[in-house]
Structures are given as structure tokens and as C-alpha cells.
Coordinates of C-alpha atoms in Angstrom, one line a residue:
M1 CA -12.0 -44.3 -107.4
E2 CA -10.1 -43.2 -104.9
Y3 CA -10.2 -39.2 -103.3
I4 CA -7.1 -37.9 -101.4
S5 CA -8.2 -34.8 -98.3
Q6 CA -5.9 -32.1 -97.7
E7 CA -6.3 -29.8 -94.3
V8 CA -6.0 -26.1 -94.9
A9 CA -3.9 -24.8 -91.7
P10 CA -5.5 -21.8 -90.5
G11 CA -3.6 -18.3 -90.8
P12 CA -2.2 -15.9 -88.3
S13 CA -5.5 -13.7 -87.9
A14 CA -7.9 -16.8 -87.2
I15 CA -5.0 -18.0 -84.0
S16 CA -5.2 -14.5 -82.6
M17 CA -9.0 -14.9 -82.7
K18 CA -8.6 -17.8 -80.9
N19 CA -7.3 -16.3 -78.3
K20 CA -9.4 -13.2 -77.5
I21 CA -12.9 -12.9 -76.3
L22 CA -15.9 -9.8 -76.7
C23 CA -15.9 -7.2 -74.5
C24 CA -19.5 -7.4 -72.2
E25 CA -20.2 -4.3 -73.1
C26 CA -19.8 -2.8 -76.6
G27 CA -18.4 -6.4 -77.9
T28 CA -14.5 -5.4 -78.8
P29 CA -12.3 -8.2 -78.8
I30 CA -9.9 -8.1 -76.2
E31 CA -7.4 -10.2 -74.2
P32 CA -9.1 -12.5 -71.3
N33 CA -9.3 -10.5 -68.1
P34 CA -11.0 -10.5 -64.7
S35 CA -13.6 -7.9 -65.7
N36 CA -14.2 -9.0 -68.7
M37 CA -14.6 -5.4 -70.4
C38 CA -12.2 -3.0 -72.4
V39 CA -10.5 -0.3 -71.0
A40 CA -12.6 2.1 -72.4
C41 CA -15.7 0.5 -70.9
L42 CA -14.0 0.1 -67.7
R43 CA -13.0 3.6 -67.1
T44 CA -16.5 4.3 -67.4
H45 CA -17.5 2.0 -64.9
V46 CA -14.7 2.3 -62.1
D47 CA -12.5 5.4 -61.6
I48 CA -9.3 4.2 -59.4
T49 CA -8.9 8.3 -58.5
A50 CA -12.3 9.0 -57.2
N51 CA -11.1 9.9 -53.6
I52 CA -8.1 12.2 -54.8
P53 CA -8.8 15.4 -55.1
K54 CA -8.4 17.5 -58.5
Q55 CA -7.5 20.3 -56.6
A56 CA -5.4 21.4 -53.8
I57 CA -3.8 24.4 -52.3
V58 CA -0.6 25.2 -50.8
F59 CA 0.3 28.2 -48.4
F60 CA 3.3 30.8 -49.3
C61 CA 5.1 32.7 -46.9
R62 CA 6.1 35.8 -49.1
N63 CA 8.2 37.2 -46.6
C64 CA 10.8 34.6 -46.2
E65 CA 9.8 32.8 -49.2
R66 CA 9.5 29.5 -47.8
Y67 CA 6.6 27.1 -48.4
L68 CA 4.3 24.8 -45.5
N69 CA 5.0 21.3 -45.4
P70 CA 2.6 19.9 -42.7
P71 CA 1.5 20.1 -39.8
S72 CA 4.4 23.2 -39.3
E73 CA 6.9 23.2 -40.6
W74 CA 8.1 25.6 -43.5
V75 CA 10.8 24.7 -46.3
Q76 CA 12.4 26.9 -49.2
C77 CA 11.4 25.4 -52.5
S78 CA 12.2 26.6 -55.9
L79 CA 9.7 26.2 -58.5
E80 CA 9.7 22.7 -60.0
S81 CA 11.8 21.8 -57.4
K82 CA 12.0 17.7 -56.0
E83 CA 11.1 19.1 -52.5
L84 CA 8.2 21.3 -53.3
L85 CA 7.0 18.7 -55.5
S86 CA 7.3 16.5 -52.2
V87 CA 5.2 19.5 -50.4
C88 CA 2.6 19.2 -52.9
L89 CA 2.0 15.4 -52.7
K90 CA 1.3 15.8 -49.1
R91 CA -1.6 17.3 -49.6
L92 CA -3.1 14.9 -51.8
K93 CA -4.9 12.7 -49.0
G94 CA -6.6 9.6 -51.4
L95 CA -3.0 9.1 -53.0
K96 CA -2.6 6.4 -50.2
E97 CA -5.2 4.3 -51.7
V98 CA -3.3 3.8 -55.1
K99 CA 0.2 2.8 -56.4
L100 CA 1.6 6.0 -57.3
V101 CA 4.4 5.4 -60.5
D102 CA 5.0 8.8 -61.6
A103 CA 4.4 12.4 -60.5
G104 CA 6.3 15.7 -63.0
F105 CA 5.4 19.0 -63.1
I106 CA 3.0 20.6 -65.9
W107 CA 4.5 24.1 -66.5
T108 CA 2.3 26.8 -65.7
E109 CA 2.5 31.1 -65.7
P110 CA 5.2 31.4 -62.3
H111 CA 3.3 34.5 -61.4
S112 CA -0.2 32.7 -62.1
K113 CA -0.3 31.2 -58.3
R114 CA -0.9 28.1 -60.2
I115 CA 0.9 25.0 -59.9
K116 CA 0.0 21.7 -61.9
V117 CA 0.9 18.6 -61.2
K118 CA 0.9 15.2 -63.5
L119 CA 0.4 12.0 -61.8
T120 CA 0.4 8.5 -63.1
V121 CA -0.9 5.6 -60.5
H122 CA -2.2 1.4 -60.3
G123 CA -5.1 0.6 -58.6
E124 CA -6.7 -3.0 -58.5
V125 CA -9.8 -3.3 -59.6
M126 CA -12.4 -6.0 -60.2
D127 CA -10.5 -9.0 -58.8
G128 CA -7.1 -8.8 -59.5
C129 CA -7.4 -6.1 -62.4
V130 CA -5.0 -3.9 -62.3
L131 CA -5.4 0.0 -63.7
Q132 CA -3.4 2.8 -64.5
Q133 CA -4.7 6.2 -65.1
V134 CA -2.7 9.6 -65.9
F135 CA -4.9 13.0 -64.3
V136 CA -3.7 16.1 -63.0
V137 CA -3.8 18.1 -59.8
E138 CA -4.1 21.8 -60.0
F139 CA -2.4 23.6 -56.5
T140 CA -3.3 27.1 -56.1
V141 CA -1.2 29.0 -53.9
N142 CA -1.9 31.4 -51.3
N143 CA -0.3 33.6 -48.9
Q144 CA -0.1 32.8 -45.5
M145 CA 2.6 34.6 -43.2
C146 CA 4.6 32.1 -41.5
D147 CA 5.1 31.8 -37.1
D148 CA 8.7 33.9 -37.6
C149 CA 7.4 36.3 -39.7
H150 CA 4.4 36.6 -37.8
R151 CA 6.6 37.4 -34.4
T152 CA 8.9 39.6 -36.3
E153 CA 5.9 42.2 -37.6
A154 CA 4.6 41.6 -34.1
K155 CA 7.4 43.0 -32.5
D156 CA 7.6 39.6 -30.4
F157 CA 9.5 37.8 -32.9
W158 CA 11.7 36.5 -30.1
R159 CA 11.6 33.5 -27.4
C160 CA 14.6 33.2 -26.4
L161 CA 17.2 35.9 -24.8
V162 CA 20.8 35.4 -24.5
Q163 CA 23.3 38.0 -22.8
V164 CA 26.8 37.3 -22.5
R165 CA 28.3 40.5 -20.2
Q166 CA 31.9 40.5 -18.9
K167 CA 32.6 42.3 -15.5
S168 CA 35.9 43.7 -16.1
I169 CA 37.4 46.8 -17.3
N170 CA 39.4 45.3 -20.1
K171 CA 37.0 43.9 -22.7
K172 CA 39.8 41.8 -24.8
T173 CA 37.9 37.9 -23.5
L174 CA 34.7 39.1 -25.4
F175 CA 36.5 40.3 -28.9
Y176 CA 38.0 36.9 -28.2
L177 CA 34.6 35.4 -27.9
E178 CA 33.2 36.9 -31.2
Q179 CA 35.8 35.3 -33.5
M180 CA 35.3 32.2 -32.4
I181 CA 31.6 32.5 -32.9
L182 CA 32.5 33.6 -36.3
K183 CA 34.9 31.5 -37.2
H184 CA 32.5 28.1 -36.0
K185 CA 29.6 30.0 -37.5
A186 CA 27.7 29.7 -33.6
H187 CA 25.7 32.6 -34.7
E188 CA 23.9 31.4 -37.7
N189 CA 20.0 30.8 -36.0
T190 CA 20.0 34.1 -34.1
L191 CA 17.0 36.0 -35.0
G192 CA 19.4 39.3 -34.0
I193 CA 22.5 40.4 -32.4
K194 CA 22.4 43.5 -30.5
P195 CA 25.3 45.0 -28.3
S196 CA 24.6 46.4 -24.7
P197 CA 25.2 49.8 -23.7
S198 CA 27.6 47.9 -20.6
G199 CA 29.6 45.9 -23.1
G200 CA 28.7 42.6 -23.9
L201 CA 26.3 41.0 -26.8
D202 CA 22.6 39.7 -26.7
F203 CA 21.2 37.2 -29.1
Y204 CA 17.9 36.3 -30.0
Y205 CA 16.7 32.7 -30.9
A206 CA 13.4 31.8 -32.2
T207 CA 13.5 28.5 -30.2
D208 CA 14.9 27.6 -26.8
A209 CA 17.0 24.7 -28.7
H210 CA 19.1 27.0 -30.7
A211 CA 19.4 29.5 -27.3
R212 CA 20.6 26.4 -25.5
K213 CA 22.8 25.2 -28.4
M214 CA 24.6 28.6 -28.2
V215 CA 25.3 28.5 -24.2
D216 CA 27.0 24.9 -25.0
F217 CA 29.7 26.7 -27.2
V218 CA 30.4 29.5 -25.0
Q219 CA 30.9 27.1 -22.2
A220 CA 33.1 25.0 -24.4
V221 CA 35.1 27.5 -25.3
L222 CA 35.5 30.5 -22.0
P223 CA 34.9 29.5 -18.4
V224 CA 31.2 31.3 -17.8
K225 CA 28.4 30.9 -15.3
V226 CA 24.7 30.0 -16.4
T227 CA 22.2 31.6 -14.9
N228 CA 18.5 31.1 -16.7
S229 CA 15.2 32.2 -16.3
K230 CA 11.7 32.1 -17.8
K231 CA 9.0 34.8 -17.8
L232 CA 5.2 33.7 -18.4
I233 CA 3.9 35.7 -21.8
S234 CA -0.1 34.2 -22.1
H235 CA -1.8 31.2 -20.9
D236 CA -4.4 29.2 -22.5
I237 CA -7.1 27.6 -20.1
H238 CA -8.8 25.2 -22.3
S239 CA -5.9 23.8 -24.2
N240 CA -3.4 24.1 -20.9
S241 CA -0.6 24.8 -22.7
Y242 CA 1.7 28.3 -21.7
N243 CA 4.0 30.8 -23.8
Y244 CA 7.6 31.6 -22.0
K245 CA 10.2 33.7 -22.9
Y246 CA 13.5 32.5 -21.8
S247 CA 16.6 33.9 -20.9
Y248 CA 19.9 32.8 -20.3
A249 CA 22.8 35.0 -18.9
L250 CA 26.3 34.3 -19.5
D251 CA 28.9 35.9 -16.9
V252 CA 32.6 35.5 -18.1
V253 CA 35.4 35.0 -16.6
P254 CA 36.5 39.0 -15.3
I255 CA 39.9 38.0 -16.9
S256 CA 41.9 38.5 -19.7
K257 CA 45.4 37.9 -21.3
G258 CA 48.1 40.4 -20.0
S259 CA 46.3 40.4 -16.3
L260 CA 48.2 40.2 -13.0
V261 CA 45.6 38.1 -10.6
C262 CA 46.4 37.1 -6.4
L263 CA 45.3 33.4 -5.8
G264 CA 43.8 32.6 -2.7
K265 CA 46.2 30.1 0.0
K266 CA 43.7 27.0 -1.1
L267 CA 43.6 27.4 -4.8
Q268 CA 47.1 28.0 -4.6
T269 CA 48.3 24.4 -3.1
S270 CA 46.1 22.7 -5.9
L271 CA 47.6 23.9 -8.1
G272 CA 51.1 22.7 -7.8
H273 CA 52.4 25.3 -4.8
I274 CA 52.3 27.8 -7.7
S275 CA 53.4 31.7 -6.6
P276 CA 50.4 33.7 -5.5
I277 CA 51.0 36.1 -7.9
C278 CA 50.9 35.0 -10.9
L279 CA 50.5 36.1 -15.3
V280 CA 47.4 35.3 -17.5
T281 CA 49.1 33.9 -20.7
K282 CA 45.8 32.8 -22.3
V283 CA 42.0 32.2 -21.7
A284 CA 40.3 29.7 -23.4
N285 CA 38.5 26.8 -21.9
A286 CA 40.8 27.3 -19.1
I287 CA 42.4 29.8 -17.5
H288 CA 46.6 29.8 -18.4
L289 CA 48.7 31.1 -15.3
I290 CA 52.1 31.5 -15.0
D291 CA 54.4 32.7 -12.6
P292 CA 57.3 35.0 -14.1
R293 CA 59.8 34.8 -11.6
T294 CA 59.7 30.9 -11.9
A295 CA 57.6 30.0 -15.3
Q296 CA 56.0 27.7 -13.2
M297 CA 52.7 27.1 -15.3
A298 CA 48.9 26.0 -14.2
E299 CA 45.5 26.0 -15.4
V300 CA 42.4 26.7 -13.5
Q301 CA 39.2 24.7 -14.9
N302 CA 35.4 26.5 -15.0
M303 CA 34.4 24.6 -12.1
A304 CA 38.0 25.6 -10.2
F305 CA 37.5 29.1 -10.9
W306 CA 33.7 29.8 -9.9
K307 CA 34.6 27.7 -6.4
S308 CA 37.2 30.0 -5.8
P309 CA 36.7 33.0 -8.0
F310 CA 39.8 35.6 -8.0
E311 CA 39.9 38.8 -9.9
A312 CA 42.7 41.2 -11.8
I313 CA 44.7 43.0 -8.8
C314 CA 46.3 44.4 -12.2
N315 CA 44.7 45.1 -16.0
P316 CA 47.4 45.9 -18.9
K317 CA 45.7 49.5 -19.1
H318 CA 48.3 49.7 -15.5
M319 CA 50.9 48.4 -17.4
V320 CA 54.1 51.0 -17.2
E321 CA 57.1 51.2 -19.9
F322 CA 60.5 50.3 -18.9
V323 CA 64.1 50.2 -20.5
V324 CA 66.1 47.5 -20.2
M325 CA 69.7 47.8 -19.3
D326 CA 71.3 44.3 -18.8
V327 CA 69.8 40.8 -19.0
E328 CA 71.3 37.6 -17.4
I329 CA 70.6 34.0 -17.9
V330 CA 69.4 32.1 -15.0
R331 CA 71.0 29.0 -15.0
D332 CA 69.2 25.6 -13.9
N333 CA 71.4 25.0 -10.6
E334 CA 70.1 28.5 -9.8
K335 CA 66.0 27.8 -10.3
K336 CA 64.1 27.2 -7.1
N337 CA 62.6 23.5 -7.5
F338 CA 60.9 22.2 -4.4
P339 CA 58.6 18.7 -4.1
G340 CA 55.6 18.9 -5.6
Q341 CA 56.4 21.6 -7.9
G342 CA 53.5 22.1 -10.9
P343 CA 54.8 21.8 -14.6
V344 CA 57.4 24.6 -15.9
S345 CA 57.3 26.2 -19.3
F346 CA 60.0 25.5 -21.6
R347 CA 59.3 28.0 -24.1
H348 CA 60.3 30.7 -21.5
V349 CA 64.1 31.4 -20.7
L350 CA 63.9 32.6 -16.9
A351 CA 66.7 36.1 -16.5
D352 CA 67.5 38.6 -14.0
V353 CA 66.6 41.6 -16.2
W354 CA 67.2 45.3 -14.9
V355 CA 65.8 48.0 -16.0
V356 CA 65.0 51.7 -15.6
K357 CA 61.7 53.3 -16.2
A358 CA 61.1 55.0 -19.6
S359 CA 60.1 58.4 -17.6
E360 CA 62.9 58.5 -15.8
L361 CA 65.6 57.7 -18.5
G362 CA 68.3 60.6 -18.8
I363 CA 66.9 61.8 -15.2
N364 CA 66.6 60.1 -12.3
E365 CA 68.0 56.5 -13.1
N366 CA 67.0 54.1 -10.6
T367 CA 68.1 50.6 -12.1
I368 CA 65.1 48.0 -11.0
H369 CA 66.2 44.5 -10.7
T370 CA 63.6 41.9 -11.4
R371 CA 63.5 37.7 -12.4
S372 CA 61.9 37.2 -15.8
H373 CA 60.0 34.8 -17.9
L374 CA 60.9 36.9 -21.1
G375 CA 64.9 36.1 -21.2
H376 CA 64.6 34.5 -24.3
L377 CA 63.3 38.1 -26.0
L378 CA 64.9 40.8 -24.2
K379 CA 67.7 42.7 -24.6
V380 CA 69.5 45.4 -23.5
G381 CA 68.0 48.8 -25.1
D382 CA 65.0 47.0 -25.6
S383 CA 61.6 48.4 -24.0
V384 CA 59.3 46.1 -22.2
L385 CA 56.0 46.6 -20.6
G386 CA 55.5 45.8 -16.9
Y387 CA 53.6 46.4 -13.5
D388 CA 55.3 48.6 -10.7
L389 CA 53.8 46.9 -7.6
A390 CA 55.8 48.8 -5.7
E391 CA 53.9 51.8 -6.7
A392 CA 50.5 50.4 -7.5
N393 CA 47.6 51.2 -5.8
I394 CA 45.9 47.7 -5.5
N395 CA 42.6 46.4 -3.1
N396 CA 42.3 42.8 -2.8
G397 CA 41.8 40.8 -0.1
N398 CA 44.2 37.9 -0.8
F399 CA 47.1 40.8 -1.7
E400 CA 46.7 42.4 1.6
K401 CA 47.3 38.7 3.5
L402 CA 50.7 38.5 1.6
K403 CA 53.8 38.9 3.6
Q404 CA 56.0 41.8 2.2
D405 CA 58.8 38.9 1.0
A406 CA 56.4 37.3 -1.5
I407 CA 55.7 40.8 -3.3
P408 CA 58.1 41.6 -6.4
E409 CA 58.8 45.6 -6.5
L410 CA 58.2 44.8 -10.6
L411 CA 56.6 42.1 -12.9
L412 CA 57.6 42.2 -16.6
V413 CA 54.8 41.2 -19.0
K414 CA 55.5 42.0 -22.6
K415 CA 58.1 43.4 -25.0
Y416 CA 56.8 46.5 -26.1
Y417 CA 56.9 47.2 -29.9
D418 CA 56.0 51.1 -31.4
K419 CA 51.8 51.5 -31.5
S420 CA 52.3 53.8 -34.3
Q421 CA 54.7 51.6 -36.5
R422 CA 52.6 48.2 -35.6
K423 CA 49.4 49.8 -37.3
Q424 CA 50.4 51.5 -39.6
S425 CA 52.0 48.4 -41.4
R426 CA 48.9 46.2 -40.1
N427 CA 47.8 45.0 -43.6
W428 CA 44.5 42.7 -42.5
K429 CA 41.2 43.4 -40.4
L430 CA 38.3 41.1 -38.8
K431 CA 34.8 40.7 -39.3
H432 CA 32.4 41.6 -36.7
L433 CA 29.0 40.0 -35.6
T434 CA 27.5 43.4 -35.8
E435 CA 28.9 47.0 -37.2
D436 CA 26.2 49.1 -34.7
V437 CA 28.9 48.9 -31.8
A438 CA 30.1 52.4 -30.7
L439 CA 34.1 52.3 -29.8
D440 CA 35.1 54.7 -27.3
T441 CA 38.2 55.3 -26.6
D442 CA 39.0 52.5 -23.8
I443 CA 37.4 50.0 -25.8
E444 CA 39.4 50.9 -29.3
A445 CA 42.0 50.7 -27.2
D446 CA 41.6 47.2 -26.1
Y447 CA 40.5 46.3 -29.5
N448 CA 44.2 47.3 -30.7
E449 CA 45.7 45.4 -27.9
F450 CA 43.4 42.3 -28.9
L451 CA 44.9 42.7 -32.1
E452 CA 48.7 43.3 -30.7
D453 CA 47.7 39.4 -29.3
L454 CA 47.3 38.3 -32.4
E455 CA 50.6 39.1 -33.6
E456 CA 52.4 38.1 -30.7
D457 CA 50.6 34.5 -30.5
P458 CA 50.2 32.0 -33.2
E459 CA 48.5 29.5 -31.7
M460 CA 45.6 32.2 -30.7
R461 CA 45.3 33.1 -34.6
Q462 CA 44.2 29.7 -35.0
N463 CA 41.1 30.0 -33.8
V464 CA 40.5 33.4 -35.5
N465 CA 39.3 33.9 -39.5
I466 CA 41.8 36.6 -40.3
F467 CA 41.3 38.8 -43.7
K468 CA 43.3 41.0 -46.2
D469 CA 42.3 44.4 -45.7
A470 CA 42.9 45.0 -49.7
A471 CA 42.1 48.6 -49.5
R472 CA 44.4 48.6 -46.9
Q473 CA 46.9 47.1 -48.7
Q474 CA 46.8 49.2 -51.9
S475 CA 47.1 52.4 -50.2
M476 CA 50.6 51.2 -47.9
P477 CA 53.8 51.7 -49.3
V478 CA 55.7 49.5 -51.2
D479 CA 58.6 49.4 -49.2
V480 CA 56.6 50.1 -45.6
N481 CA 57.9 46.8 -44.3
D482 CA 61.2 46.6 -45.7
M483 CA 61.6 49.9 -43.2
A484 CA 59.8 48.5 -40.5
D485 CA 62.0 46.6 -37.6
P486 CA 62.4 43.0 -38.2
S487 CA 61.5 41.6 -35.1
V488 CA 58.3 43.4 -34.8
P489 CA 55.7 40.3 -34.6
R490 CA 53.7 40.2 -37.7
I491 CA 50.9 38.4 -39.7
T492 CA 51.8 36.4 -42.9
L493 CA 50.3 36.3 -46.1
E494 CA 49.7 32.6 -45.7
E495 CA 47.5 33.2 -42.5
M496 CA 44.9 35.6 -44.2
L497 CA 42.1 34.8 -45.9
D498 CA 41.0 36.1 -49.1
D499 CA 38.0 38.3 -48.1
L500 CA 34.5 38.3 -50.4
V501 CA 33.7 41.5 -52.0
L502 CA 30.8 41.7 -54.2
D503 CA 31.2 44.7 -57.1
D504 CA 29.0 45.2 -59.6
V505 CA 30.7 45.7 -62.7
E506 CA 28.7 47.2 -66.0
M507 CA 28.9 44.6 -68.9
G508 CA 30.3 46.9 -71.8
D509 CA 29.1 46.3 -75.5
A510 CA 30.0 43.0 -76.7

């Protein structure tokens, strides 16, 4: 009799049990691992988060609403933002010993002064066994005043002071500097801006680096002379630390657009033998000059000016109004040319002009002849402003050295337009660094002259932010511009910016 043996194949449960071992602590079947323990038993023996504090403190300044980012930086963070999460994680010292896998906020009441962060970390334990653990860290928000707010409350909030001054009668250059600062936002890091009673601005800063940045900006846009000083406030003999207050005095060139200057012999020769009496056409990073009788131009750089300084012998306040009686354009063969002559302006046209003082018109018409660079603007019957050097009282060393033949009787500066009409049709405005300036009569006149210069010089307007005056446009009659003289220079609407106006409008019922 013959027997046939049959083998039975093992089931899936038998195969799975065959590859598992029993936990050495509780006897639960587990996958083989170096510790021979299950996850529950392994957690009872090893805690990878033992060196990580479960409670910590973050500091918050209530005045400026910033959090302390160790060691000394204060940052602006909103609740449950990645910036605040970074600040919280930096407060946990033992986090470097494990691998951070995930981190996120757990919602808490915003006014509870508690911030909860849920962390997931990996850690290697017992001969290469990697354990993952999730835990929660609770941060307590403590109030602490930052250094900037502390100095503000102690009335000792600034460390550096930048003083901008101009020792001149006319302040148009300071108005131009103010608009340059506003356009390029060079005043963002200031703690405060105050006007000076003597004319000028004071900028206060918390650090010397921010003050130096402002000094470098002013030096880039205007010719200035910088003088710095420092004052010792306190000294710690134990840590050998000093606390200073720094001051920077910026002296702007005492010249503005439209001023008449008299150059020294050495500077005159270095500028292409230009005439000693010149008119200032522009004050930017250099002083731009023009000889009204030849249209020859020159530029005086910052270093060249302070090596051979000169001052204005006549300012725009000394200009006299004249009426044009006749204009005759000068031909090219009649112009004076000589070897070594500097560049000549092609934007201006030389002309022989005969004028009469507006105050003497119809009474004693004493016609005065002069050669001017305004031949492209003037026509018979126009009003023009100029300097009457024959009757001017000038006290200047360089001017007294000139021969009588080299001094012209009259120099024309610019065409005159009706000031009241220009002011009435002005539908734009400028912004200011501070509104605490008390405008007296002289400063207000200088400011109106600066506005007129903006209307007459398109190149100058490129460096200034001009805003629409909505209130002025609404109150202005529709036909004002139609009635105005078309030759009067004005700023177009395309060059104006829309002013930001925040109006609180009550919401109606839906």
C-alpha cells in the first residue's frame, strides 16, 4: 500500500509572525530594531526632548509693538507669522541637539499673553534607532521697553544730530534740498525733524550710521561743507565703554538760483576765462554759472568752491523791473570768441536789448542798452527783471578790484510775469518735512520764488514730487487757464502726482 504525503503552505499571518520579534519589555510583537523595544516602551526609557524647555519667555515692546530678536535686535512681527515663529525658536536652547521636522502655532487668545508652538523633532537613540516625538512649547509674552523707546521716554532719544544751514539772504536752495529729501525718502530713519529759528533743519538719529547716510546724501545733491564733533555723555570704567553724542554741521553754499556772483581771478581763469560777473542758473551737485553778455557757461564743483569761495553780490530781492523797448538778435560774426573760451550755451540767444525802468515809464524814459542771453524770450513790451549795477551798493572784495570798464551797467535775469495771476492759476502743491515752520514775509517770498522757478525750469521739476491740489482745483474757476496769458510758464497735469487722501466715510445700511 502506497502513501502520498502532502505539505500545507503557510498562511499570511504565519509569514508576518515569522519576521517579527517580541519586545524585551512588554512582549509585544514588533519589527526588529537595535533597541528590541516597542515605541511605547522606548518612550518610557528615552525622551529626546528632555533638554528642550517646554516653557520660555519672549519680550514685547508695547510702545512700538516689536519683539526682541536676541541678542539686541527688535523686529516687527504679526501674530502667527513666520517672523514671530523664528523669534520663538531662537529662544529654545536645546533645539540644536535634535532634527526639527515641523513647527506651527496652536491658536491662543490674542490677549492672553501666551503663544503655543507645536514642534515635531527626530532624534537618534540606542545604536541608530530614530525616534519621532511631538511636543508643545508655551511662550509667555513679557513686556519690556526697547532701547529706542526708552531713550524717547528719558528725553535722551537721539545719539546723532545733523544740522543743515545756509548763511545767505535767500533760502531757495534749502527748499530745493527739502524736496530732494522727500523724493528720495532720505529721511526715513530720522527720529525727529525740527526747523531751526535761524533758517535750516535739524535731523535727529539713533545711530551714527543713519546720520552718515544723510550726510552723504546731502553731499551728493548740493555743494556743502561738513564739520563734525562729538560730546562724551557717560563712561563705564569697568567695561571701558564710552557713550558719545555726535553732531554734523552741514554748511550749504550761500548762493541760490538767480544770484549774481563775482569770481576771483584764479577761479575765473580755471573756468575758461569767463567774465568775473556771472549769473547763477542752477545749484545742484555743482554751481552752474552763465555770463549774460556772452552766454558762456561754467560749473564750479564742491571742492573748487570751498578752495576759492565767493558770495552773491546781488540776490533776487534786489532785482528791478524793466520794460523792453527794443530787441535785436546778435549775429554770429558779432559774438566775442577767443582762444581757450569755455562752452557756450545753445539754449540761450544773445540779443541787444533796450529797456526802461518800469518806475520811470512815462515820466523820465531813460533808455538803457544791455546785451542779454534772453533773446529767445523777450519781445517789445515785455517786462523783465534785472540787476541795476549802476545804482547798486555792492560791498565785495573781488568786485572792488574790477576795472570800471568791466562792470556792466545792467544785467537782465529773467522775464517777468504777473505774480498774482500765476498764484491764482496754480493748482498744484508741494509736501514738506515739517509743518512747524513759521513763514515770515521774507521766507514766504523766497518760497514763492522757488515755486516760480519750478514752473519755469522743466529740468528742475524732474527732481521734485509735485502733487495735485484737489481743493484748489475745485475752487478754481473753469475759465482761469483760458483767460491767462498762454506764454506764462505752468506745470501740466501730466507732471502732477495724485495726493493720497484718507477720508473716513460712514457706511450706510445695506
